[in-house]
Coordinates of C-alpha atoms in Angstrom, one line a residue:
M1 CA 35.9 -1.4 7.1
A2 CA 32.1 -0.9 6.7
T3 CA 30.7 2.4 5.8
I4 CA 27.5 3.7 7.4
D5 CA 24.9 5.7 5.6
V6 CA 22.0 7.3 7.5
F7 CA 18.6 8.1 5.8
N8 CA 16.2 10.6 7.3
Y9 CA 13.1 12.3 6.1
D10 CA 14.0 15.3 8.3
V11 CA 10.7 15.2 10.2
P12 CA 10.3 16.4 13.7
A13 CA 9.8 12.8 15.2
E14 CA 13.3 12.0 14.1
S15 CA 15.0 14.5 16.3
D16 CA 12.2 14.3 19.1
F17 CA 12.6 10.6 19.6
G18 CA 16.5 10.3 18.4
Y19 CA 16.3 7.9 15.6
S20 CA 17.0 7.5 11.8
Q21 CA 14.5 6.1 9.4
A22 CA 17.3 3.8 8.0
I23 CA 21.0 3.0 8.6
K24 CA 23.0 1.1 6.0
S25 CA 26.0 -0.7 7.5
G26 CA 28.1 -2.6 4.8
E27 CA 25.6 -4.4 2.6
L28 CA 22.6 -4.4 5.2
I29 CA 20.0 -1.6 5.6
H30 CA 18.0 -1.6 8.8
V31 CA 14.8 0.3 8.5
S32 CA 12.9 1.8 11.4
G33 CA 9.2 1.2 11.7
Q34 CA 7.5 2.9 8.8
L35 CA 4.0 4.2 9.2
S36 CA 1.4 6.5 7.5
F37 CA 2.8 9.8 7.4
D38 CA 3.3 12.5 4.6
E39 CA 6.5 14.6 3.6
A40 CA 6.0 16.8 6.5
G41 CA 5.8 14.3 8.9
E42 CA 2.1 14.4 9.6
F43 CA 0.2 11.4 10.5
L44 CA -2.4 10.3 7.9
Y45 CA -5.6 8.3 7.9
A46 CA -6.3 7.8 11.5
G47 CA -8.2 4.4 12.1
D48 CA -8.3 3.6 8.4
F49 CA -6.4 0.4 8.1
A50 CA -6.4 0.0 4.3
A51 CA -5.3 3.7 3.7
Q52 CA -2.5 3.5 6.4
L53 CA -1.2 0.2 4.9
K54 CA -1.2 1.7 1.3
Q55 CA 0.7 4.8 2.7
T56 CA 3.0 2.8 4.8
Y57 CA 4.1 0.8 1.7
A58 CA 4.7 4.0 -0.1
N59 CA 6.9 5.2 2.6
M60 CA 8.9 1.8 2.5
D61 CA 9.3 2.5 -1.2
K62 CA 11.0 5.8 -0.4
V63 CA 13.6 4.2 1.6
L64 CA 14.2 1.6 -1.0
D65 CA 14.5 4.2 -3.7
H66 CA 17.0 6.2 -1.6
Y67 CA 19.4 3.3 -1.5
G68 CA 18.7 2.3 -5.1
A69 CA 17.2 -1.0 -3.7
T70 CA 14.2 -3.1 -4.8
R71 CA 11.4 -5.0 -3.0
N72 CA 13.2 -8.2 -4.0
Q73 CA 16.1 -7.2 -1.6
V74 CA 14.0 -7.1 1.5
V75 CA 15.1 -10.2 3.5
S76 CA 12.8 -9.7 6.5
Q77 CA 10.0 -7.6 7.8
T78 CA 8.1 -7.3 11.1
L79 CA 4.5 -5.8 11.1
Y80 CA 2.9 -4.4 14.2
V81 CA -0.8 -4.5 13.7
V82 CA -3.7 -3.3 16.1
N83 CA -6.7 -5.6 16.0
L84 CA -4.6 -8.4 14.2
R85 CA -7.6 -10.8 13.9
Q86 CA -9.9 -8.0 12.4
N87 CA -7.2 -6.9 10.1
A88 CA -5.4 -10.2 9.2
A89 CA -6.9 -10.5 5.8
A90 CA -6.0 -7.0 4.8
V91 CA -2.3 -7.6 6.0
A92 CA -2.1 -10.7 3.9
E93 CA -3.6 -9.1 0.8
G94 CA -1.4 -6.0 1.3
N95 CA 1.7 -8.1 1.7
L96 CA 1.1 -10.2 -1.3
G97 CA 0.1 -7.1 -3.4
Y98 CA 3.4 -5.3 -2.3
F99 CA 6.0 -8.2 -2.7
G100 CA 4.4 -10.2 -5.5
D101 CA 6.2 -13.5 -5.7
H102 CA 9.1 -12.4 -3.4
R103 CA 8.8 -13.9 0.0
P104 CA 11.0 -12.2 2.8
A105 CA 11.0 -13.6 6.3
S106 CA 8.1 -12.2 8.2
T107 CA 6.8 -11.6 11.6
V108 CA 3.2 -10.3 12.4
V109 CA 2.8 -9.0 15.9
G110 CA -0.8 -8.2 17.1
I111 CA -0.7 -5.3 19.6
T112 CA -3.2 -3.2 21.5
E113 CA -1.9 0.2 20.6
L114 CA 0.9 2.1 18.7
T115 CA 2.6 5.4 19.2
L116 CA 0.0 7.8 17.6
P117 CA -3.8 7.8 18.2
G118 CA -5.5 6.0 15.4
Q119 CA -2.4 4.5 14.2
V120 CA -3.0 0.7 13.3
I121 CA 0.0 -0.5 11.3
E122 CA 3.7 -0.1 11.4
I123 CA 6.5 -2.0 9.4
S124 CA 10.1 -2.4 10.0
F125 CA 12.3 -4.2 7.6
V126 CA 15.8 -5.2 6.6
I127 CA 17.3 -5.0 3.2
D128 CA 20.4 -6.9 1.7
T129 CA 21.8 -4.9 -1.2
K130 CA 24.1 -8.0 -2.3
L131 CA 20.9 -9.7 -3.3
P132 CA 19.8 -9.3 -7.0
A133 CA 17.4 -6.4 -7.5

């Protein structure tokens, strides 16, 4: 029988919207869209794509750390990007910098807006803990 492990930051949005940051079921970890927020759940860097991307990757690392996983175990990601054409080069550069030689499956979706005013990036991903770290 698979075990379930839920991870939360204990920020207001989790209870307000009724979700968890991540849930591990068996060997897979499904991670909710990560965005640019701090430890208290405050949204950071409205409208600043580069700063939001950097903070979003830092928040992804917190989830990986919680589960003792690494970037090499990320099997897929979905990026939601406001003004994708304008930010495509920054997305590519950030992705290459974050994953290095690792190449997870990836979908990038250009959208008109995200949940918070000034939010320009959100990234969800899936981790397979059976893969080598």
